[in-house]
Amino acid sequence: MPSFDVIVIGLGGMGSATAAHLAARGTRVLGIEKHGPAHNRGSSHGGSRIIRQSYFEDPAYVPLLLRSYELFAKLEQDSGRTISTLCGGVMLGPPGSRTVAGSLRSARQWDLPHEMLDAKEIRRRFPTLAPRDDEVGLYEARAGLVRPETTVTAHLQLALQAGADLHFEEPVTRWDVLPGGAGVRVHTAEDVYTAGHLVVCPGAWAPSLLADLGVELTVERQIMYWFHPRGGTEPFTPDRHPIYIWEDADATQVYGFPALEGPDGGAKVAFFRRGTVCTPDTIERTVHDEETAAMAAHMAERIPDLPGRLRKAVACMYTNSPDEHFVLARHPAHPDSVTVACGFSGHGFKFVPVVGEIAADLALNGATEHPIGLFDPLRGAHP
Ligand SMILES: Cc1cc2nc3c(=O)[nH]c(=O)nc-3n(C[C@H](O)[C@H](O)[C@H](O)COP(=O)(O)OP(=O)(O)OC[C@H]3O[C@@H](n4cnc5c(N)ncnc54)[C@H](O)[C@@H]3O)c2cc1C
């Protein structure tokens, strides 16, 4: 039975980063993935992910984001790949909205460079955007995007270079903890492996692979739409166009990107957290005309030139925890042998490299210097 120091289940965003960090520390790692490298069946595909620092979700994420920016830069250098484009970003909405007020709170608390723009100034600087007079925006020059498939490929490349064993197209069927602190055993369709420690990074498959975690996770289908702008992509290129998150009076959030796919491509846009419940087995991958029409109508009021012709629409999954904060810790039921990284609730990608670093810390040392109190799986049980 092949034996390792650490086995990582799932080599998507989080698992590929964890395998790379573990291997870089000289650990004998086996990574096991059910699909191929950087595939499009989970949560880490679609060409772009927003990265930003003035985090409206909670200021507690900011130190992790600062480290993530450093690690993304290092990943680009070490892998020789282009991963990020820091084109700037605007968080828009009514002044009291979570998107605007929450971003401002994080920016102020952590002294992050930012500017507050009124509607007139937004229109002047970013002529594609048409905010209402009562909307404002927080502009962050360091916001932008990272490329998820390239990030995963880069981490897999570094893990391999550092000596990790990576198995693809090999689904894990079950895992168990051996008695007496003897480590773990992982069963796949092809073999059985043992290791001193297990890290489970299952994405949307968490409800089945982490059934005894004690956290209620909900998987949601989310659609990404690429529209070819009416007047062409030129006003939408990353040197002219920011990423944006735009909140309505009714708290609906939509977010989007510059056009990254050349003159014939589209600019991507999606609703944030407005999905339908699904499982990885039952998710409807077809996107219907009514869905596209609803998105086009929503954007016509905000970025009138954007909803030209639809280039493509692709489904993806969020795995939501009850409070939409991550789950990143030793497994409460198996604290000596298993680390978990799941429940990224639709906002995890910008943290991928720092999650890899933290999961490696937890696996090897049982603790990390990074502040991760918010991600305790038992937080719901605390008074
Ligand atoms: C449409 C959309 C837009 C998003 N936008 C943003 C954004 O702008 N900014 C941001 O920060 N975040 C964003 N996110 C969230 C972010 O992409 C996710 O939080 C992140 O990709 C989750 O990574 P993961 O490793 O948990 O999941 P995944 O990358 O899906 O990895 C899980 C892996 O586990 C494998 N696996 C599962 N079961 C098994 C098994 N039994 N055996 C072996 N392998 C298994 C899967 O095949 C998969 O590869 C977005 C997500 C979506 C869907």
Short mmCIF file of C-alpha atoms and ligand atoms in Angstrom, two decimals:
data_model
loop_
_atom_site.label_atom_id
_atom_site.label_comp_id
_atom_site.label_asym_id
_atom_site.label_seq_id
_atom_site.Cartn_x
_atom_site.Cartn_y
_atom_site.Cartn_z
CA MET A 1 0.00 0.00 0.00
CA PRO A 2 1.73 3.27 -1.13
CA SER A 3 2.40 5.59 1.82
CA PHE A 4 2.91 9.38 2.03
CA ASP A 5 3.39 12.15 4.59
CA VAL A 6 0.26 13.98 3.44
CA ILE A 7 -2.52 13.18 0.97
CA VAL A 8 -4.50 16.06 -0.54
CA ILE A 9 -7.96 15.19 -1.89
CA GLY A 10 -9.11 17.56 -4.66
CA LEU A 11 -6.64 19.49 -6.85
CA GLY A 12 -8.82 22.47 -7.74
CA GLY A 13 -8.04 25.98 -6.53
CA MET A 14 -7.33 25.20 -2.89
CA GLY A 15 -5.94 21.66 -3.23
CA SER A 16 -3.42 22.54 -5.95
CA ALA A 17 -2.11 25.42 -3.79
CA THR A 18 -1.94 23.18 -0.72
CA ALA A 19 -0.03 20.49 -2.63
CA ALA A 20 2.44 23.11 -3.92
CA HIS A 21 3.05 24.58 -0.45
CA LEU A 22 3.44 21.15 1.16
CA ALA A 23 5.83 19.92 -1.53
CA ALA A 24 7.90 23.12 -1.29
CA ARG A 25 8.46 22.31 2.40
CA GLY A 26 9.92 18.91 1.55
CA THR A 27 6.80 16.91 2.42
CA ARG A 28 6.07 13.68 0.53
CA VAL A 29 2.68 14.60 -0.97
CA LEU A 30 0.12 12.67 -2.96
CA GLY A 31 -2.59 14.79 -4.61
CA ILE A 32 -5.68 12.95 -5.87
CA GLU A 33 -8.15 14.56 -8.28
CA LYS A 34 -11.33 13.11 -9.73
CA HIS A 35 -11.18 15.17 -12.95
CA GLY A 36 -8.29 16.38 -15.14
CA PRO A 37 -5.88 19.25 -14.36
CA ALA A 38 -7.55 22.74 -14.22
CA HIS A 39 -10.94 21.36 -15.35
CA ASN A 40 -14.26 23.19 -15.72
CA ARG A 41 -16.57 20.91 -13.69
CA GLY A 42 -16.05 22.53 -10.25
CA SER A 43 -15.57 26.12 -9.04
CA SER A 44 -12.22 27.25 -10.49
CA HIS A 45 -12.88 27.94 -14.20
CA GLY A 46 -14.12 30.79 -16.39
CA GLY A 47 -10.95 32.75 -17.16
CA SER A 48 -11.14 35.42 -14.43
CA ARG A 49 -11.75 36.00 -10.73
CA ILE A 50 -11.97 39.36 -8.95
CA ILE A 51 -9.20 40.19 -6.51
CA ARG A 52 -9.51 43.22 -4.19
CA GLN A 53 -8.38 44.36 -0.75
CA SER A 54 -11.09 46.74 0.61
CA TYR A 55 -13.12 43.70 1.57
CA PHE A 56 -16.79 44.49 2.21
CA GLU A 57 -17.44 40.99 3.59
CA ASP A 58 -15.34 41.59 6.76
CA PRO A 59 -12.16 43.51 7.62
CA ALA A 60 -10.79 40.29 9.17
CA TYR A 61 -10.00 39.07 5.62
CA VAL A 62 -7.65 41.97 4.83
CA PRO A 63 -4.39 40.60 6.31
CA LEU A 64 -4.98 37.37 4.40
CA LEU A 65 -5.54 39.34 1.20
CA LEU A 66 -2.30 41.28 1.65
CA ARG A 67 -0.46 37.95 1.97
CA SER A 68 -2.36 36.54 -0.99
CA TYR A 69 -1.21 39.42 -3.21
CA GLU A 70 2.41 38.65 -2.23
CA LEU A 71 1.96 34.96 -2.93
CA PHE A 72 0.23 35.53 -6.30
CA ALA A 73 3.24 37.69 -7.34
CA LYS A 74 5.62 34.96 -6.19
CA LEU A 75 3.59 32.32 -8.03
CA GLU A 76 3.85 34.32 -11.26
CA GLN A 77 7.59 34.61 -10.81
CA ASP A 78 8.20 30.99 -9.86
CA SER A 79 5.98 29.56 -12.61
CA GLY A 80 6.78 32.10 -15.34
CA ARG A 81 3.06 32.56 -16.04
CA THR A 82 0.87 35.68 -16.20
CA ILE A 83 -1.82 35.27 -13.57
CA SER A 84 -3.05 38.70 -12.47
CA THR A 85 -4.10 41.96 -14.14
CA LEU A 86 -4.51 44.76 -11.62
CA CYS A 87 -6.76 46.98 -13.75
CA GLY A 88 -8.38 48.74 -10.76
CA GLY A 89 -11.86 48.17 -9.39
CA VAL A 90 -14.98 50.11 -8.40
CA MET A 91 -17.38 48.94 -5.70
CA LEU A 92 -20.65 50.76 -6.51
CA GLY A 93 -24.08 51.24 -5.00
CA PRO A 94 -26.03 53.41 -2.59
CA PRO A 95 -23.69 54.93 0.04
CA GLY A 96 -25.17 52.73 2.80
CA SER A 97 -25.02 49.48 0.80
CA ARG A 98 -22.90 46.59 2.04
CA THR A 99 -20.72 46.83 -1.07
CA VAL A 100 -19.87 50.51 -0.55
CA ALA A 101 -20.04 50.92 3.23
CA GLY A 102 -18.38 47.56 3.92
CA SER A 103 -15.54 48.25 1.48
CA LEU A 104 -14.98 51.67 3.03
CA ARG A 105 -14.90 50.16 6.52
CA SER A 106 -12.13 47.72 5.54
CA ALA A 107 -10.20 50.41 3.65
CA ARG A 108 -10.28 52.75 6.64
CA GLN A 109 -9.55 50.10 9.24
CA TRP A 110 -6.49 48.83 7.36
CA ASP A 111 -5.43 52.14 5.85
CA LEU A 112 -5.74 50.81 2.30
CA PRO A 113 -5.31 53.25 -0.61
CA HIS A 114 -8.76 54.11 -2.01
CA GLU A 115 -10.84 56.97 -3.41
CA MET A 116 -14.54 57.72 -2.96
CA LEU A 117 -16.17 58.79 -6.23
CA ASP A 118 -19.60 60.36 -6.74
CA ALA A 119 -21.75 59.33 -9.71
CA LYS A 120 -20.53 62.20 -11.88
CA GLU A 121 -16.88 61.36 -11.26
CA ILE A 122 -17.51 57.66 -11.96
CA ARG A 123 -19.09 58.54 -15.32
CA ARG A 124 -16.21 60.86 -16.15
CA ARG A 125 -13.47 58.35 -15.34
CA PHE A 126 -15.21 55.22 -16.60
CA PRO A 127 -17.52 56.29 -19.45
CA THR A 128 -19.00 52.80 -19.91
CA LEU A 129 -20.52 52.91 -16.39
CA ALA A 130 -23.85 54.74 -15.93
CA PRO A 131 -24.54 54.98 -12.19
CA ARG A 132 -27.68 56.72 -10.93
CA ASP A 133 -27.17 60.12 -9.30
CA ASP A 134 -27.66 58.65 -5.82
CA GLU A 135 -25.00 55.95 -6.31
CA VAL A 136 -21.34 56.26 -5.32
CA GLY A 137 -18.24 54.11 -5.72
CA LEU A 138 -15.12 53.17 -3.82
CA TYR A 139 -12.24 52.97 -6.28
CA GLU A 140 -9.29 50.73 -5.49
CA ALA A 141 -6.32 50.93 -7.87
CA ARG A 142 -4.90 47.59 -6.63
CA ALA A 143 -8.07 45.65 -7.41
CA GLY A 144 -8.24 43.58 -10.55
CA LEU A 145 -8.41 39.97 -11.58
CA VAL A 146 -6.55 36.68 -11.47
CA ARG A 147 -6.85 33.82 -13.98
CA PRO A 148 -8.13 30.71 -12.20
CA GLU A 149 -7.06 28.01 -14.68
CA THR A 150 -3.55 29.50 -14.91
CA THR A 151 -3.35 29.69 -11.11
CA VAL A 152 -4.24 26.01 -10.77
CA THR A 153 -1.85 25.00 -13.56
CA ALA A 154 0.96 27.02 -11.96
CA HIS A 155 0.44 25.42 -8.54
CA LEU A 156 0.31 21.93 -10.09
CA GLN A 157 3.52 22.70 -12.00
CA LEU A 158 5.32 23.84 -8.82
CA ALA A 159 4.01 20.87 -6.83
CA LEU A 160 5.35 18.46 -9.47
CA GLN A 161 8.69 20.28 -9.67
CA ALA A 162 9.02 19.94 -5.89
CA GLY A 163 8.42 16.19 -6.10
CA ALA A 164 4.69 15.74 -5.41
CA ASP A 165 2.82 12.75 -6.88
CA LEU A 166 -0.35 13.96 -8.60
CA HIS A 167 -3.05 11.55 -9.75
CA PHE A 168 -5.82 12.78 -12.07
CA GLU A 169 -9.05 11.10 -13.20
CA GLU A 170 -8.94 9.08 -9.99
CA PRO A 171 -12.00 9.69 -7.78
CA VAL A 172 -11.62 9.12 -4.05
CA THR A 173 -14.42 6.79 -2.99
CA ARG A 174 -13.88 7.10 0.78
CA TRP A 175 -11.29 7.90 3.45
CA ASP A 176 -10.91 6.79 7.05
CA VAL A 177 -8.78 7.58 10.06
CA LEU A 178 -6.66 4.71 11.33
CA PRO A 179 -6.86 3.83 15.03
CA GLY A 180 -4.19 4.91 17.51
CA GLY A 181 -3.02 8.02 15.63
CA ALA A 182 -1.66 5.88 12.80
CA GLY A 183 -2.78 8.33 10.12
CA VAL A 184 -5.33 7.95 7.36
CA ARG A 185 -6.30 5.59 4.58
CA VAL A 186 -7.71 6.84 1.28
CA HIS A 187 -9.59 4.57 -1.12
CA THR A 188 -9.91 5.41 -4.79
CA ALA A 189 -11.36 3.57 -7.73
CA GLU A 190 -7.84 2.26 -8.42
CA ASP A 191 -5.90 1.82 -5.18
CA VAL A 192 -5.68 2.35 -1.44
CA TYR A 193 -3.13 4.84 -0.01
CA THR A 194 -2.01 5.68 3.52
CA ALA A 195 -0.53 8.87 4.95
CA GLY A 196 0.26 10.53 8.25
CA HIS A 197 -2.20 13.35 7.50
CA LEU A 198 -5.05 14.16 5.11
CA VAL A 199 -6.10 17.53 3.68
CA VAL A 200 -9.58 17.57 2.12
CA CYS A 201 -10.19 20.37 -0.45
CA PRO A 202 -13.38 19.04 -2.06
CA GLY A 203 -15.09 22.21 -3.38
CA ALA A 204 -18.73 21.44 -4.18
CA TRP A 205 -18.24 17.78 -3.29
CA ALA A 206 -17.85 18.69 0.41
CA PRO A 207 -21.32 17.46 1.43
CA SER A 208 -20.33 13.90 0.43
CA LEU A 209 -16.57 13.86 1.25
CA LEU A 210 -16.98 15.73 4.55
CA ALA A 211 -20.33 14.40 5.71
CA ASP A 212 -19.26 14.35 9.39
CA LEU A 213 -17.89 17.93 9.43
CA GLY A 214 -20.95 19.31 11.18
CA VAL A 215 -21.28 22.37 8.93
CA GLU A 216 -24.38 22.81 6.77
CA LEU A 217 -23.01 23.54 3.28
CA THR A 218 -25.27 24.50 0.36
CA VAL A 219 -24.09 24.10 -3.22
CA GLU A 220 -25.43 26.61 -5.75
CA ARG A 221 -25.42 26.85 -9.54
CA GLN A 222 -24.06 30.23 -10.70
CA ILE A 223 -23.86 31.45 -14.29
CA MET A 224 -21.12 33.53 -15.93
CA TYR A 225 -22.13 35.47 -19.11
CA TRP A 226 -19.76 36.88 -21.74
CA PHE A 227 -21.32 39.66 -23.83
CA HIS A 228 -19.68 41.22 -26.86
CA PRO A 229 -20.22 44.94 -26.23
CA ARG A 230 -22.42 46.80 -28.72
CA GLY A 231 -19.69 49.17 -29.92
CA GLY A 232 -16.88 46.58 -29.79
CA THR A 233 -14.45 45.68 -27.02
CA GLU A 234 -12.17 48.72 -27.23
CA PRO A 235 -13.73 50.74 -24.36
CA PHE A 236 -13.73 47.51 -22.30
CA THR A 237 -10.03 46.54 -22.45
CA PRO A 238 -8.23 46.21 -19.07
CA ASP A 239 -6.12 49.34 -19.62
CA ARG A 240 -9.38 51.35 -19.73
CA HIS A 241 -11.95 49.31 -17.85
CA PRO A 242 -12.02 48.33 -14.15
CA ILE A 243 -13.56 45.31 -12.50
CA TYR A 244 -16.76 46.29 -10.69
CA ILE A 245 -19.20 45.06 -8.06
CA TRP A 246 -22.49 46.89 -8.27
CA GLU A 247 -25.18 46.67 -5.60
CA ASP A 248 -28.82 47.64 -6.09
CA ALA A 249 -31.23 49.29 -3.70
CA ASP A 250 -32.64 45.76 -3.10
CA ALA A 251 -29.12 44.39 -2.28
CA THR A 252 -28.72 42.40 -5.53
CA GLN A 253 -25.05 42.42 -6.49
CA VAL A 254 -23.72 42.06 -10.00
CA TYR A 255 -20.02 42.04 -10.86
CA GLY A 256 -17.96 42.10 -14.01
CA PHE A 257 -14.63 42.28 -15.75
CA PRO A 258 -12.91 44.01 -18.63
CA ALA A 259 -12.87 42.20 -22.01
CA LEU A 260 -9.95 39.74 -21.88
CA GLU A 261 -10.49 37.67 -24.98
CA GLY A 262 -9.48 39.93 -27.88
CA PRO A 263 -11.60 42.08 -30.25
CA ASP A 264 -14.15 39.32 -30.98
CA GLY A 265 -14.52 38.14 -27.39
CA GLY A 266 -16.82 39.24 -24.64
CA ALA A 267 -16.67 40.95 -21.26
CA LYS A 268 -17.76 38.68 -18.39
CA VAL A 269 -20.55 39.54 -15.97
CA ALA A 270 -22.38 37.54 -13.28
CA PHE A 271 -24.75 37.89 -10.35
CA PHE A 272 -23.09 37.47 -6.96
CA ARG A 273 -24.86 34.91 -4.75
CA ARG A 274 -28.06 34.60 -6.74
CA GLY A 275 -27.95 30.93 -7.59
CA THR A 276 -30.20 27.90 -7.42
CA VAL A 277 -29.45 24.98 -5.13
CA CYS A 278 -27.87 21.99 -6.90
CA THR A 279 -25.37 19.17 -6.44
CA PRO A 280 -22.32 18.47 -8.63
CA ASP A 281 -24.25 15.53 -10.09
CA THR A 282 -27.53 17.32 -10.77
CA ILE A 283 -26.33 20.79 -11.82
CA GLU A 284 -28.03 22.05 -14.98
CA ARG A 285 -25.14 23.11 -17.24
CA THR A 286 -27.32 24.50 -20.02
CA VAL A 287 -28.01 28.22 -19.69
CA HIS A 288 -31.48 29.23 -20.83
CA ASP A 289 -32.49 32.21 -22.99
CA GLU A 290 -34.63 33.66 -20.16
CA GLU A 291 -31.58 33.73 -17.88
CA THR A 292 -29.51 35.56 -20.49
CA ALA A 293 -32.37 38.00 -21.14
CA ALA A 294 -32.65 38.78 -17.41
CA MET A 295 -28.93 39.51 -17.16
CA ALA A 296 -28.98 41.65 -20.33
CA ALA A 297 -31.90 43.69 -18.95
CA HIS A 298 -30.13 44.16 -15.59
CA MET A 299 -26.93 45.38 -17.29
CA ALA A 300 -28.70 47.62 -19.83
CA GLU A 301 -29.52 50.00 -16.97
CA ARG A 302 -25.95 50.09 -15.66
CA ILE A 303 -23.54 49.52 -18.54
CA PRO A 304 -25.76 50.23 -21.58
CA ASP A 305 -23.12 49.21 -24.16
CA LEU A 306 -22.32 45.87 -22.53
CA PRO A 307 -25.25 43.60 -23.35
CA GLY A 308 -24.63 43.21 -27.08
CA ARG A 309 -24.40 39.67 -28.41
CA LEU A 310 -23.93 36.78 -25.97
CA ARG A 311 -20.64 35.02 -26.70
CA LYS A 312 -21.03 32.22 -24.15
CA ALA A 313 -22.57 31.39 -20.78
CA VAL A 314 -21.08 28.81 -18.41
CA ALA A 315 -22.23 27.28 -15.13
CA CYS A 316 -20.05 27.14 -12.00
CA MET A 317 -20.74 26.19 -8.36
CA TYR A 318 -20.58 28.05 -5.04
CA THR A 319 -20.32 26.02 -1.83
CA ASN A 320 -21.89 28.24 0.84
CA SER A 321 -21.48 28.02 4.58
CA PRO A 322 -24.37 29.40 6.68
CA ASP A 323 -22.59 32.73 7.34
CA GLU A 324 -20.66 32.75 4.02
CA HIS A 325 -17.29 32.67 5.80
CA PHE A 326 -14.80 29.92 4.91
CA VAL A 327 -14.18 26.66 6.77
CA LEU A 328 -10.41 26.23 7.23
CA ALA A 329 -9.18 24.23 10.21
CA ARG A 330 -8.28 20.84 11.57
CA HIS A 331 -11.35 18.58 11.23
CA PRO A 332 -13.20 18.81 14.59
CA ALA A 333 -13.96 15.06 14.63
CA HIS A 334 -10.40 14.04 13.58
CA PRO A 335 -8.17 16.86 14.85
CA ASP A 336 -4.96 14.80 14.80
CA SER A 337 -5.23 13.46 11.29
CA VAL A 338 -7.36 15.63 8.99
CA THR A 339 -7.37 19.28 7.79
CA VAL A 340 -10.33 20.75 5.88
CA ALA A 341 -10.58 23.68 3.44
CA CYS A 342 -14.12 24.18 2.13
CA GLY A 343 -17.21 26.39 2.18
CA PHE A 344 -15.56 29.21 0.21
CA SER A 345 -19.03 30.64 -0.45
CA GLY A 346 -18.32 32.17 -3.86
CA HIS A 347 -15.45 34.42 -2.75
CA GLY A 348 -12.49 32.11 -2.21
CA PHE A 349 -10.36 32.38 -5.29
CA LYS A 350 -8.54 35.57 -4.36
CA PHE A 351 -7.29 33.66 -1.28
CA VAL A 352 -6.09 30.53 -3.09
CA PRO A 353 -2.34 30.90 -2.44
CA VAL A 354 -2.74 31.95 1.20
CA VAL A 355 -5.20 29.11 1.81
CA GLY A 356 -2.53 26.76 0.42
CA GLU A 357 -0.02 28.20 2.86
CA ILE A 358 -2.44 27.96 5.80
CA ALA A 359 -3.58 24.40 4.96
CA ALA A 360 0.09 23.35 4.79
CA ASP A 361 0.71 25.00 8.21
CA LEU A 362 -2.30 23.22 9.72
CA ALA A 363 -1.36 19.86 8.20
CA LEU A 364 2.26 19.98 9.35
CA ASN A 365 2.07 21.97 12.61
CA GLY A 366 -1.58 21.90 13.67
CA ALA A 367 -1.55 25.72 13.80
CA THR A 368 -0.85 28.80 11.67
CA GLU A 369 0.26 32.36 12.36
CA HIS A 370 -2.41 33.67 10.01
CA PRO A 371 -5.64 34.95 11.61
CA ILE A 372 -8.25 32.29 10.81
CA GLY A 373 -10.59 32.51 13.81
CA LEU A 374 -13.48 33.44 11.48
CA PHE A 375 -13.13 30.09 9.69
CA ASP A 376 -13.58 27.79 12.69
CA PRO A 377 -16.04 25.02 11.72
CA LEU A 378 -17.49 25.10 15.24
CA ARG A 379 -18.22 28.85 15.21
CA GLY A 380 -21.94 28.22 14.74
CA ALA A 381 -21.93 26.16 17.93
CA HIS A 382 -20.23 28.87 20.04
CA PRO A 383 -22.55 31.20 21.96
C1 LIG B 1 -19.12 31.78 -11.12
C2 LIG B 1 -18.13 31.93 -10.02
C3 LIG B 1 -17.50 33.14 -9.85
C4 LIG B 1 -16.59 33.34 -8.82
N1 LIG B 1 -15.98 34.55 -8.71
C5 LIG B 1 -15.05 34.74 -7.76
C6 LIG B 1 -14.32 35.96 -7.73
O1 LIG B 1 -14.51 36.84 -8.57
N2 LIG B 1 -13.38 36.11 -6.75
C7 LIG B 1 -13.14 35.14 -5.83
O2 LIG B 1 -12.29 35.35 -4.96
N3 LIG B 1 -13.81 33.96 -5.86
C8 LIG B 1 -14.74 33.74 -6.80
N4 LIG B 1 -15.41 32.55 -6.88
C9 LIG B 1 -15.17 31.53 -5.86
C10 LIG B 1 -13.94 30.71 -6.10
O3 LIG B 1 -13.76 30.46 -7.47
C11 LIG B 1 -14.05 29.44 -5.28
O4 LIG B 1 -14.21 29.79 -3.92
C12 LIG B 1 -12.84 28.54 -5.44
O5 LIG B 1 -12.56 28.30 -6.80
C13 LIG B 1 -13.07 27.22 -4.70
O6 LIG B 1 -11.95 26.38 -4.87
P1 LIG B 1 -12.02 24.90 -4.32
O7 LIG B 1 -10.64 24.34 -4.41
O8 LIG B 1 -12.73 24.86 -3.02
O9 LIG B 1 -12.99 24.13 -5.36
P2 LIG B 1 -12.61 23.45 -6.76
O10 LIG B 1 -11.66 24.29 -7.49
O11 LIG B 1 -13.87 23.05 -7.42
O12 LIG B 1 -11.79 22.16 -6.32
C14 LIG B 1 -12.36 21.03 -5.69
C15 LIG B 1 -11.75 19.83 -6.37
O13 LIG B 1 -12.02 18.62 -5.66
C16 LIG B 1 -12.15 17.60 -6.63
N5 LIG B 1 -12.85 16.48 -6.02
C17 LIG B 1 -14.11 16.49 -5.51
N6 LIG B 1 -14.46 15.26 -5.07
C18 LIG B 1 -13.39 14.46 -5.30
C19 LIG B 1 -13.16 13.07 -5.07
N7 LIG B 1 -14.08 12.27 -4.54
N8 LIG B 1 -11.95 12.57 -5.43
C20 LIG B 1 -10.99 13.38 -5.98
N9 LIG B 1 -11.19 14.69 -6.22
C21 LIG B 1 -12.37 15.22 -5.89
C22 LIG B 1 -12.96 18.28 -7.72
O14 LIG B 1 -12.93 17.60 -8.94
C23 LIG B 1 -12.30 19.64 -7.78
O15 LIG B 1 -11.24 19.68 -8.71
C24 LIG B 1 -16.30 32.29 -7.92
C25 LIG B 1 -16.90 31.04 -8.11
C26 LIG B 1 -17.79 30.86 -9.17
C27 LIG B 1 -18.41 29.52 -9.34
#
